[in-house]
Amino acid sequence: MELHDKIVIIGVTGYIGAWVAKQLTDLGYTQIVGTYRNEAKAGQLQTLLPNVNFYKANLGETENWHEVLSGAKWIFNQGSGFNPNDKSFKDRGRTKEKGIRMLLQMAVDSGTVKKIVHTTAESTIAYGNEDLSKTTFTEDDWTNEDREGLFDHNMVSKTMEERAAWSFINSLENTTNIIMTTIHPTHVMGPSFVPWHNDMIYAMLRGDRAMADSQLYGVDVRDAAAMNIALMKSTAANGKRHFASAFKSTYSTLLNLIKEHFTDEQIKSVLGHAARIIPGEEAADLLSHCHATSYYQDMVPRMLNRVVYKTNYPDAYAYKYIEPKTTVIQAMEKMLQDKNER
C-alpha cells in the first residue's frame, strides 16, 4: 500500500474497524474511506478521525457502493450482510453470502481493487467437529456448518459467508484476479477506540448467572487491527487464512485478574453482578447426559483445557502481542471511563 492509495474500511464504526482506521491514520495514509450503518456513531467517529471520509452503505444493498469503491485499491472488510427478518442460522448465512458476493462482484467491477482482507472468526474453523479424537485445529480446518445442533449462529452464518467468499475468489467470476486473505480473531478484548463497544470481557463475564469455566484463546483488539494491516501488506499472506490469537487463558483467570485490580464497586459498574463460574470438570460432569450433542463435543474439551489452536503461519504478524493482563486492565479502565463520561 502506498500512502496516497484509496483504502476502504467496511464497518469502520465497528470494534476492530475503528482501530484499523486509527492505525492507518497514524501511519500516514491519506485516502481512507469508511462505511457505516449508524449515523450517530459515524458522526462521533468523524470527530475523532476527521481525515476519514464516511459513507453510509450496507452489504446487500447497492446504494453508495459505486462511489465508495471507485478508484479503491485495498479493502478491509469488517462487515457482513444483515437482515433483521432472518429467522434461522441458515437464513443469516444466506444473507451474509449475498452480501459478500455482492461486495466482491462490485470490487471486480471497479477495475482497481487489488486485495481484500476479510475479517471472519475462529468460529469458521474449530466447531462442529465430529471426530472426537481431534483437539488441535489449524487454518486448514473448517467448521461443519451443517452439523445438527450448532448453538451459535456465527458458527453457521460466518462459515457460510467465508465459503462463499473463497468460492467467488477462486472462480472465473473473479475476472480481475482480486486477492483475498482472511483473518480469524479469537476472543477479541481490549479498550474500544469508541465509547459504544464493550469487549468480550463484558460479553463473557457480565450478569448474575452461572457459567462453565473454560479455556479461551484471546487477542487484543489493537493487535487484531494491526494484523489486518500486516496481512494486507504481506504478499506471503495472499490466498491464506490466518488465526489472530495472542494468548490462552480461562474465564476464571480473567475474572480473578479483574477482582485483583478493581474494586467491587467498579466491577459492578461495568459487569453488574459478575457471573458465577462453575469449575470446568464439574460442568462437564453435569453435561455428561448429552454427550452425543454438538454442544457437548465442542465445549467439553474446552472446559477440560484440551483444545489447541495452532497457526500454520506464526510469522504472519511480526509483532510482540499485547499480553493478557494489559489487555484486561486497559479494557476495564476504558469501559469505566466511557460509563463515567456518559
PDB file of C-alpha atoms in Angstrom, residues 44-308:
ATOM      1  CA  GLN A  44     -18.891  10.708  16.601  1.00  0.00           C
ATOM      2  CA  LEU A  45     -16.066   8.757  14.965  1.00  0.00           C
ATOM      3  CA  GLN A  46     -15.683  11.515  12.376  1.00  0.00           C
ATOM      4  CA  THR A  47     -14.785  13.949  15.162  1.00  0.00           C
ATOM      5  CA  LEU A  48     -12.028  11.571  16.310  1.00  0.00           C
ATOM      6  CA  LEU A  49     -10.758  10.804  12.786  1.00  0.00           C
ATOM      7  CA  PRO A  50     -11.529  13.884  10.661  1.00  0.00           C
ATOM      8  CA  ASN A  51      -9.322  12.666   7.797  1.00  0.00           C
ATOM      9  CA  VAL A  52     -11.571   9.635   7.130  1.00  0.00           C
ATOM     10  CA  ASN A  53     -14.339  10.000   4.544  1.00  0.00           C
ATOM     11  CA  PHE A  54     -17.579   8.354   5.674  1.00  0.00           C
ATOM     12  CA  TYR A  55     -20.302   6.795   3.507  1.00  0.00           C
ATOM     13  CA  LYS A  56     -23.474   5.075   4.597  1.00  0.00           C
ATOM     14  CA  ALA A  57     -23.562   1.707   2.825  1.00  0.00           C
ATOM     15  CA  ASN A  58     -24.956  -1.726   3.651  1.00  0.00           C
ATOM     16  CA  LEU A  59     -23.707  -5.019   2.263  1.00  0.00           C
ATOM     17  CA  GLY A  60     -26.586  -6.494   0.296  1.00  0.00           C
ATOM     18  CA  GLU A  61     -27.822  -3.064  -0.860  1.00  0.00           C
ATOM     19  CA  THR A  62     -26.395  -1.183  -3.824  1.00  0.00           C
ATOM     20  CA  GLU A  63     -26.679   2.424  -2.614  1.00  0.00           C
ATOM     21  CA  ASN A  64     -23.375   4.402  -2.493  1.00  0.00           C
ATOM     22  CA  TRP A  65     -21.129   1.435  -3.235  1.00  0.00           C
ATOM     23  CA  HIS A  66     -20.046   2.676  -6.675  1.00  0.00           C
ATOM     24  CA  GLU A  67     -18.703   5.881  -5.138  1.00  0.00           C
ATOM     25  CA  VAL A  68     -17.170   4.016  -2.176  1.00  0.00           C
ATOM     26  CA  LEU A  69     -15.207   1.616  -4.375  1.00  0.00           C
ATOM     27  CA  SER A  70     -14.386   3.928  -7.278  1.00  0.00           C
ATOM     28  CA  GLY A  71     -10.591   4.061  -7.515  1.00  0.00           C
ATOM     29  CA  ALA A  72     -10.115   1.932  -4.396  1.00  0.00           C
ATOM     30  CA  LYS A  73      -7.164  -0.473  -4.263  1.00  0.00           C
ATOM     31  CA  TRP A  74      -7.407  -2.071  -0.818  1.00  0.00           C
ATOM     32  CA  ILE A  75     -10.457  -3.222   1.162  1.00  0.00           C
ATOM     33  CA  PHE A  76     -10.587  -4.139   4.842  1.00  0.00           C
ATOM     34  CA  ASN A  77     -13.916  -5.889   5.331  1.00  0.00           C
ATOM     35  CA  GLN A  78     -15.204  -5.829   8.903  1.00  0.00           C
ATOM     36  CA  GLY A  79     -18.851  -6.005   7.838  1.00  0.00           C
ATOM     37  CA  SER A  80     -21.470  -8.587   6.893  1.00  0.00           C
ATOM     38  CA  GLY A  81     -24.849  -8.605   5.269  1.00  0.00           C
ATOM     39  CA  PHE A  82     -27.657  -8.212   7.796  1.00  0.00           C
ATOM     40  CA  ASN A  83     -31.398  -8.731   7.585  1.00  0.00           C
ATOM     41  CA  PRO A  84     -33.464  -8.304  10.781  1.00  0.00           C
ATOM     42  CA  ASN A  85     -36.110 -10.616   9.347  1.00  0.00           C
ATOM     43  CA  ASP A  86     -33.822 -13.638   9.200  1.00  0.00           C
ATOM     44  CA  LYS A  87     -35.259 -16.420  11.351  1.00  0.00           C
ATOM     45  CA  SER A  88     -32.710 -19.230  11.320  1.00  0.00           C
ATOM     46  CA  PHE A  89     -28.929 -19.526  11.400  1.00  0.00           C
ATOM     47  CA  LYS A  90     -29.047 -20.639   7.771  1.00  0.00           C
ATOM     48  CA  ASP A  91     -31.152 -17.594   6.866  1.00  0.00           C
ATOM     49  CA  ARG A  92     -28.460 -15.390   8.373  1.00  0.00           C
ATOM     50  CA  GLY A  93     -25.849 -17.315   6.443  1.00  0.00           C
ATOM     51  CA  ARG A  94     -27.656 -16.808   3.146  1.00  0.00           C
ATOM     52  CA  THR A  95     -27.872 -13.060   3.865  1.00  0.00           C
ATOM     53  CA  LYS A  96     -24.133 -12.961   4.553  1.00  0.00           C
ATOM     54  CA  GLU A  97     -23.420 -14.985   1.405  1.00  0.00           C
ATOM     55  CA  LYS A  98     -25.382 -12.470  -0.640  1.00  0.00           C
ATOM     56  CA  GLY A  99     -23.556  -9.553   0.960  1.00  0.00           C
ATOM     57  CA  ILE A 100     -20.018 -10.863   0.436  1.00  0.00           C
ATOM     58  CA  ARG A 101     -20.701 -11.945  -3.126  1.00  0.00           C
ATOM     59  CA  MET A 102     -22.133  -8.510  -3.898  1.00  0.00           C
ATOM     60  CA  LEU A 103     -19.071  -6.835  -2.420  1.00  0.00           C
ATOM     61  CA  LEU A 104     -16.636  -8.988  -4.361  1.00  0.00           C
ATOM     62  CA  GLN A 105     -18.520  -8.506  -7.625  1.00  0.00           C
ATOM     63  CA  MET A 106     -18.529  -4.730  -7.143  1.00  0.00           C
ATOM     64  CA  ALA A 107     -14.811  -4.868  -6.343  1.00  0.00           C
ATOM     65  CA  VAL A 108     -14.246  -6.666  -9.650  1.00  0.00           C
ATOM     66  CA  ASP A 109     -16.441  -4.142 -11.458  1.00  0.00           C
ATOM     67  CA  SER A 110     -14.383  -1.270 -10.019  1.00  0.00           C
ATOM     68  CA  GLY A 111     -11.383  -2.458 -12.028  1.00  0.00           C
ATOM     69  CA  THR A 112      -8.992  -1.040  -9.414  1.00  0.00           C
ATOM     70  CA  VAL A 113      -9.324  -3.201  -6.282  1.00  0.00           C
ATOM     71  CA  LYS A 114      -6.243  -5.381  -5.811  1.00  0.00           C
ATOM     72  CA  LYS A 115      -6.786  -7.110  -2.463  1.00  0.00           C
ATOM     73  CA  ILE A 116      -9.311  -7.620   0.313  1.00  0.00           C
ATOM     74  CA  VAL A 117      -8.594  -8.639   3.887  1.00  0.00           C
ATOM     75  CA  HIS A 118     -11.795 -10.202   5.176  1.00  0.00           C
ATOM     76  CA  THR A 119     -12.222 -10.448   8.930  1.00  0.00           C
ATOM     77  CA  THR A 120     -14.172 -13.509   9.937  1.00  0.00           C
ATOM     78  CA  ALA A 121     -13.736 -15.519  13.183  1.00  0.00           C
ATOM     79  CA  GLU A 122     -12.389 -18.647  14.856  1.00  0.00           C
ATOM     80  CA  SER A 123     -15.987 -19.882  14.630  1.00  0.00           C
ATOM     81  CA  THR A 124     -15.391 -20.762  10.958  1.00  0.00           C
ATOM     82  CA  ILE A 125     -12.524 -23.117  11.857  1.00  0.00           C
ATOM     83  CA  ALA A 126     -12.909 -25.079  15.056  1.00  0.00           C
ATOM     84  CA  TYR A 127     -16.515 -26.173  15.660  1.00  0.00           C
ATOM     85  CA  GLY A 128     -18.997 -28.780  14.521  1.00  0.00           C
ATOM     86  CA  ASN A 129     -16.253 -31.372  14.624  1.00  0.00           C
ATOM     87  CA  GLU A 130     -17.484 -34.979  14.642  1.00  0.00           C
ATOM     88  CA  ASP A 131     -14.071 -36.582  15.166  1.00  0.00           C
ATOM     89  CA  LEU A 132     -13.906 -36.752  18.962  1.00  0.00           C
ATOM     90  CA  SER A 133     -10.180 -37.534  18.898  1.00  0.00           C
ATOM     91  CA  LYS A 134      -9.375 -34.261  17.157  1.00  0.00           C
ATOM     92  CA  THR A 135      -8.378 -31.480  19.570  1.00  0.00           C
ATOM     93  CA  THR A 136      -5.823 -29.488  17.531  1.00  0.00           C
ATOM     94  CA  PHE A 137      -7.078 -27.048  14.910  1.00  0.00           C
ATOM     95  CA  THR A 138      -5.214 -25.058  12.264  1.00  0.00           C
ATOM     96  CA  GLU A 139      -6.285 -22.790   9.420  1.00  0.00           C
ATOM     97  CA  ASP A 140      -6.696 -25.911   7.284  1.00  0.00           C
ATOM     98  CA  ASP A 141      -9.795 -26.859   9.285  1.00  0.00           C
ATOM     99  CA  TRP A 142     -13.366 -25.755   8.678  1.00  0.00           C
ATOM    100  CA  THR A 143     -16.385 -25.642  10.935  1.00  0.00           C
ATOM    101  CA  ASN A 144     -19.090 -28.005   9.704  1.00  0.00           C
ATOM    102  CA  GLU A 145     -21.955 -25.556   9.305  1.00  0.00           C
ATOM    103  CA  ASP A 146     -24.329 -28.418   8.531  1.00  0.00           C
ATOM    104  CA  ARG A 147     -23.707 -30.172  11.843  1.00  0.00           C
ATOM    105  CA  GLU A 148     -27.019 -30.541  13.664  1.00  0.00           C
ATOM    106  CA  GLY A 149     -27.212 -28.714  16.962  1.00  0.00           C
ATOM    107  CA  LEU A 150     -24.639 -25.940  16.475  1.00  0.00           C
ATOM    108  CA  PHE A 151     -25.516 -23.437  19.173  1.00  0.00           C
ATOM    109  CA  ASP A 152     -24.015 -20.172  17.884  1.00  0.00           C
ATOM    110  CA  HIS A 153     -25.311 -18.535  14.724  1.00  0.00           C
ATOM    111  CA  ASN A 154     -21.792 -17.306  13.866  1.00  0.00           C
ATOM    112  CA  MET A 155     -20.594 -20.876  13.529  1.00  0.00           C
ATOM    113  CA  VAL A 156     -23.125 -21.329  10.749  1.00  0.00           C
ATOM    114  CA  SER A 157     -23.519 -17.908   9.141  1.00  0.00           C
ATOM    115  CA  LYS A 158     -19.880 -16.784   9.189  1.00  0.00           C
ATOM    116  CA  THR A 159     -18.756 -20.144   7.815  1.00  0.00           C
ATOM    117  CA  MET A 160     -21.281 -19.911   5.002  1.00  0.00           C
ATOM    118  CA  GLU A 161     -20.109 -16.369   4.280  1.00  0.00           C
ATOM    119  CA  GLU A 162     -16.429 -17.290   4.164  1.00  0.00           C
ATOM    120  CA  ARG A 163     -17.006 -20.321   1.954  1.00  0.00           C
ATOM    121  CA  ALA A 164     -18.966 -18.105  -0.458  1.00  0.00           C
ATOM    122  CA  ALA A 165     -16.128 -15.573  -0.497  1.00  0.00           C
ATOM    123  CA  TRP A 166     -13.452 -18.158  -1.331  1.00  0.00           C
ATOM    124  CA  SER A 167     -15.740 -19.712  -3.934  1.00  0.00           C
ATOM    125  CA  PHE A 168     -16.002 -16.354  -5.710  1.00  0.00           C
ATOM    126  CA  ILE A 169     -12.295 -15.529  -5.400  1.00  0.00           C
ATOM    127  CA  ASN A 170     -11.316 -18.890  -6.898  1.00  0.00           C
ATOM    128  CA  SER A 171     -13.889 -18.785  -9.694  1.00  0.00           C
ATOM    129  CA  LEU A 172     -13.989 -17.355 -13.204  1.00  0.00           C
ATOM    130  CA  GLU A 173     -16.195 -14.564 -11.816  1.00  0.00           C
ATOM    131  CA  ASN A 174     -13.057 -13.017 -10.353  1.00  0.00           C
ATOM    132  CA  THR A 175     -12.063 -11.623 -13.724  1.00  0.00           C
ATOM    133  CA  THR A 176      -9.631  -9.050 -12.309  1.00  0.00           C
ATOM    134  CA  ASN A 177      -7.857 -11.580 -10.058  1.00  0.00           C
ATOM    135  CA  ILE A 178      -8.536  -9.846  -6.774  1.00  0.00           C
ATOM    136  CA  ILE A 179      -6.506 -11.364  -3.948  1.00  0.00           C
ATOM    137  CA  MET A 180      -8.129 -12.277  -0.642  1.00  0.00           C
ATOM    138  CA  THR A 181      -6.703 -13.033   2.775  1.00  0.00           C
ATOM    139  CA  THR A 182      -8.877 -13.918   5.770  1.00  0.00           C
ATOM    140  CA  ILE A 183      -8.186 -13.208   9.427  1.00  0.00           C
ATOM    141  CA  HIS A 184      -9.822 -15.276  12.170  1.00  0.00           C
ATOM    142  CA  PRO A 185      -9.721 -13.492  15.530  1.00  0.00           C
ATOM    143  CA  THR A 186     -10.315 -15.479  18.697  1.00  0.00           C
ATOM    144  CA  HIS A 187     -11.957 -13.700  21.678  1.00  0.00           C
ATOM    145  CA  VAL A 188     -11.283 -10.015  20.946  1.00  0.00           C
ATOM    146  CA  MET A 189     -10.622  -7.936  24.049  1.00  0.00           C
ATOM    147  CA  GLY A 190      -9.079  -4.601  24.985  1.00  0.00           C
ATOM    148  CA  PRO A 191     -10.029  -0.934  25.027  1.00  0.00           C
ATOM    149  CA  SER A 192     -12.501   0.218  22.428  1.00  0.00           C
ATOM    150  CA  PHE A 193     -11.434   3.241  20.380  1.00  0.00           C
ATOM    151  CA  VAL A 194     -15.030   4.466  20.503  1.00  0.00           C
ATOM    152  CA  PRO A 195     -17.371   4.593  23.511  1.00  0.00           C
ATOM    153  CA  TRP A 196     -20.154   2.332  22.258  1.00  0.00           C
ATOM    154  CA  HIS A 197     -18.290  -1.000  22.274  1.00  0.00           C
ATOM    155  CA  ASN A 198     -17.862  -3.334  25.183  1.00  0.00           C
ATOM    156  CA  ASP A 199     -15.386  -6.087  24.545  1.00  0.00           C
ATOM    157  CA  MET A 200     -15.615  -9.837  25.052  1.00  0.00           C
ATOM    158  CA  ILE A 201     -14.844  -9.422  28.748  1.00  0.00           C
ATOM    159  CA  TYR A 202     -18.201  -7.717  29.128  1.00  0.00           C
ATOM    160  CA  ALA A 203     -19.955 -10.241  26.908  1.00  0.00           C
ATOM    161  CA  MET A 204     -18.476 -13.221  28.754  1.00  0.00           C
ATOM    162  CA  LEU A 205     -18.486 -12.187  32.407  1.00  0.00           C
ATOM    163  CA  ARG A 206     -21.374  -9.794  32.949  1.00  0.00           C
ATOM    164  CA  GLY A 207     -24.585 -10.680  34.695  1.00  0.00           C
ATOM    165  CA  ASP A 208     -25.786 -12.601  37.694  1.00  0.00           C
ATOM    166  CA  ARG A 209     -25.697 -16.059  36.127  1.00  0.00           C
ATOM    167  CA  ALA A 210     -23.764 -19.284  36.272  1.00  0.00           C
ATOM    168  CA  MET A 211     -21.391 -20.282  33.512  1.00  0.00           C
ATOM    169  CA  ALA A 212     -18.945 -23.117  32.966  1.00  0.00           C
ATOM    170  CA  ASP A 213     -15.286 -22.295  33.255  1.00  0.00           C
ATOM    171  CA  SER A 214     -13.486 -22.943  30.014  1.00  0.00           C
ATOM    172  CA  GLN A 215     -10.279 -22.262  28.218  1.00  0.00           C
ATOM    173  CA  LEU A 216     -10.307 -19.419  25.736  1.00  0.00           C
ATOM    174  CA  TYR A 217      -7.921 -18.001  23.213  1.00  0.00           C
ATOM    175  CA  GLY A 218      -7.797 -14.223  23.050  1.00  0.00           C
ATOM    176  CA  VAL A 219      -6.314 -11.286  21.187  1.00  0.00           C
ATOM    177  CA  ASP A 220      -6.169  -7.567  21.916  1.00  0.00           C
ATOM    178  CA  VAL A 221      -8.340  -5.522  19.553  1.00  0.00           C
ATOM    179  CA  ARG A 222      -5.355  -3.320  18.704  1.00  0.00           C
ATOM    180  CA  ASP A 223      -3.374  -6.392  17.666  1.00  0.00           C
ATOM    181  CA  ALA A 224      -6.316  -7.637  15.596  1.00  0.00           C
ATOM    182  CA  ALA A 225      -6.361  -4.297  13.775  1.00  0.00           C
ATOM    183  CA  ALA A 226      -2.581  -4.232  13.290  1.00  0.00           C
ATOM    184  CA  MET A 227      -2.663  -7.793  11.984  1.00  0.00           C
ATOM    185  CA  ASN A 228      -5.283  -6.741   9.399  1.00  0.00           C
ATOM    186  CA  ILE A 229      -2.827  -4.152   8.118  1.00  0.00           C
ATOM    187  CA  ALA A 230       0.154  -6.538   8.247  1.00  0.00           C
ATOM    188  CA  LEU A 231      -1.763  -9.150   6.229  1.00  0.00           C
ATOM    189  CA  MET A 232      -2.759  -6.550   3.653  1.00  0.00           C
ATOM    190  CA  LYS A 233       0.883  -5.592   3.147  1.00  0.00           C
ATOM    191  CA  SER A 234       2.178  -9.166   3.049  1.00  0.00           C
ATOM    192  CA  THR A 235       2.336 -10.996  -0.274  1.00  0.00           C
ATOM    193  CA  ALA A 236       3.098 -14.184   1.683  1.00  0.00           C
ATOM    194  CA  ALA A 237      -0.384 -13.915   3.215  1.00  0.00           C
ATOM    195  CA  ASN A 238      -2.154 -13.872  -0.150  1.00  0.00           C
ATOM    196  CA  GLY A 239      -4.797 -16.555  -0.507  1.00  0.00           C
ATOM    197  CA  LYS A 240      -4.429 -17.812   3.058  1.00  0.00           C
ATOM    198  CA  ARG A 241      -6.494 -17.992   6.258  1.00  0.00           C
ATOM    199  CA  HIS A 242      -4.888 -16.733   9.478  1.00  0.00           C
ATOM    200  CA  PHE A 243      -5.699 -17.214  13.146  1.00  0.00           C
ATOM    201  CA  ALA A 244      -5.418 -13.966  15.143  1.00  0.00           C
ATOM    202  CA  SER A 245      -4.647 -15.214  18.624  1.00  0.00           C
ATOM    203  CA  ALA A 246      -2.190 -13.949  21.221  1.00  0.00           C
ATOM    204  CA  PHE A 247      -2.806 -15.900  24.414  1.00  0.00           C
ATOM    205  CA  LYS A 248      -4.631 -18.792  26.014  1.00  0.00           C
ATOM    206  CA  SER A 249      -6.465 -18.283  29.307  1.00  0.00           C
ATOM    207  CA  THR A 250      -9.684 -19.219  31.139  1.00  0.00           C
ATOM    208  CA  TYR A 251     -12.786 -17.310  32.173  1.00  0.00           C
ATOM    209  CA  SER A 252     -11.917 -17.743  35.843  1.00  0.00           C
ATOM    210  CA  THR A 253      -8.393 -16.415  35.310  1.00  0.00           C
ATOM    211  CA  LEU A 254      -9.729 -13.272  33.654  1.00  0.00           C
ATOM    212  CA  LEU A 255     -12.308 -12.709  36.381  1.00  0.00           C
ATOM    213  CA  ASN A 256      -9.713 -13.193  39.126  1.00  0.00           C
ATOM    214  CA  LEU A 257      -7.437 -10.701  37.369  1.00  0.00           C
ATOM    215  CA  ILE A 258     -10.257  -8.170  37.313  1.00  0.00           C
ATOM    216  CA  LYS A 259     -11.000  -8.743  41.004  1.00  0.00           C
ATOM    217  CA  GLU A 260      -7.327  -8.166  41.854  1.00  0.00           C
ATOM    218  CA  HIS A 261      -7.176  -4.778  40.157  1.00  0.00           C
ATOM    219  CA  PHE A 262     -10.642  -3.261  40.522  1.00  0.00           C
ATOM    220  CA  THR A 263     -12.967  -2.589  43.444  1.00  0.00           C
ATOM    221  CA  ASP A 264     -16.304  -4.338  43.874  1.00  0.00           C
ATOM    222  CA  GLU A 265     -17.996  -1.048  43.037  1.00  0.00           C
ATOM    223  CA  GLN A 266     -16.043  -0.663  39.802  1.00  0.00           C
ATOM    224  CA  ILE A 267     -16.730  -4.256  38.777  1.00  0.00           C
ATOM    225  CA  LYS A 268     -20.420  -3.854  39.476  1.00  0.00           C
ATOM    226  CA  SER A 269     -20.465  -0.631  37.460  1.00  0.00           C
ATOM    227  CA  VAL A 270     -19.150  -2.456  34.390  1.00  0.00           C
ATOM    228  CA  LEU A 271     -20.320  -6.052  34.748  1.00  0.00           C
ATOM    229  CA  GLY A 272     -23.223  -5.831  37.168  1.00  0.00           C
ATOM    230  CA  HIS A 273     -23.146  -8.903  39.364  1.00  0.00           C
ATOM    231  CA  ALA A 274     -20.298 -10.769  37.685  1.00  0.00           C
ATOM    232  CA  ALA A 275     -21.044 -14.274  36.505  1.00  0.00           C
ATOM    233  CA  ARG A 276     -20.588 -17.180  38.904  1.00  0.00           C
ATOM    234  CA  ILE A 277     -18.133 -19.589  37.306  1.00  0.00           C
ATOM    235  CA  ILE A 278     -18.541 -23.353  37.721  1.00  0.00           C
ATOM    236  CA  PRO A 279     -15.279 -25.340  37.512  1.00  0.00           C
ATOM    237  CA  GLY A 280     -14.842 -26.948  34.105  1.00  0.00           C
ATOM    238  CA  GLU A 281     -14.667 -30.553  35.316  1.00  0.00           C
ATOM    239  CA  GLU A 282     -17.825 -30.096  37.385  1.00  0.00           C
ATOM    240  CA  ALA A 283     -19.661 -28.564  34.417  1.00  0.00           C
ATOM    241  CA  ALA A 284     -18.502 -31.392  32.150  1.00  0.00           C
ATOM    242  CA  ASP A 285     -19.922 -33.953  34.584  1.00  0.00           C
ATOM    243  CA  LEU A 286     -23.244 -32.109  34.663  1.00  0.00           C
ATOM    244  CA  LEU A 287     -23.389 -32.294  30.851  1.00  0.00           C
ATOM    245  CA  SER A 288     -22.484 -35.970  30.564  1.00  0.00           C
ATOM    246  CA  HIS A 289     -26.089 -36.950  29.781  1.00  0.00           C
ATOM    247  CA  CYS A 290     -25.886 -35.028  26.483  1.00  0.00           C
ATOM    248  CA  HIS A 291     -22.532 -36.393  25.330  1.00  0.00           C
ATOM    249  CA  ALA A 292     -23.838 -37.089  21.813  1.00  0.00           C
ATOM    250  CA  THR A 293     -24.718 -33.437  21.120  1.00  0.00           C
ATOM    251  CA  SER A 294     -22.649 -30.972  19.146  1.00  0.00           C
ATOM    252  CA  TYR A 295     -22.591 -28.624  22.136  1.00  0.00           C
ATOM    253  CA  TYR A 296     -21.021 -31.247  24.380  1.00  0.00           C
ATOM    254  CA  GLN A 297     -18.483 -32.329  21.779  1.00  0.00           C
ATOM    255  CA  ASP A 298     -17.473 -28.740  21.023  1.00  0.00           C
ATOM    256  CA  MET A 299     -17.449 -27.300  24.524  1.00  0.00           C
ATOM    257  CA  VAL A 300     -16.486 -30.028  26.997  1.00  0.00           C
ATOM    258  CA  PRO A 301     -12.945 -30.402  25.549  1.00  0.00           C
ATOM    259  CA  ARG A 302     -12.605 -26.656  26.091  1.00  0.00           C
ATOM    260  CA  MET A 303     -13.910 -26.952  29.658  1.00  0.00           C
ATOM    261  CA  LEU A 304     -11.202 -29.575  30.226  1.00  0.00           C
ATOM    262  CA  ASN A 305      -8.498 -27.433  28.584  1.00  0.00           C
ATOM    263  CA  ARG A 306      -7.802 -29.902  25.789  1.00  0.00           C
ATOM    264  CA  VAL A 307      -8.266 -27.812  22.614  1.00  0.00           C
ATOM    265  CA  VAL A 308      -5.225 -26.370  20.842  1.00  0.00           C
TER     266      VAL A 308
END
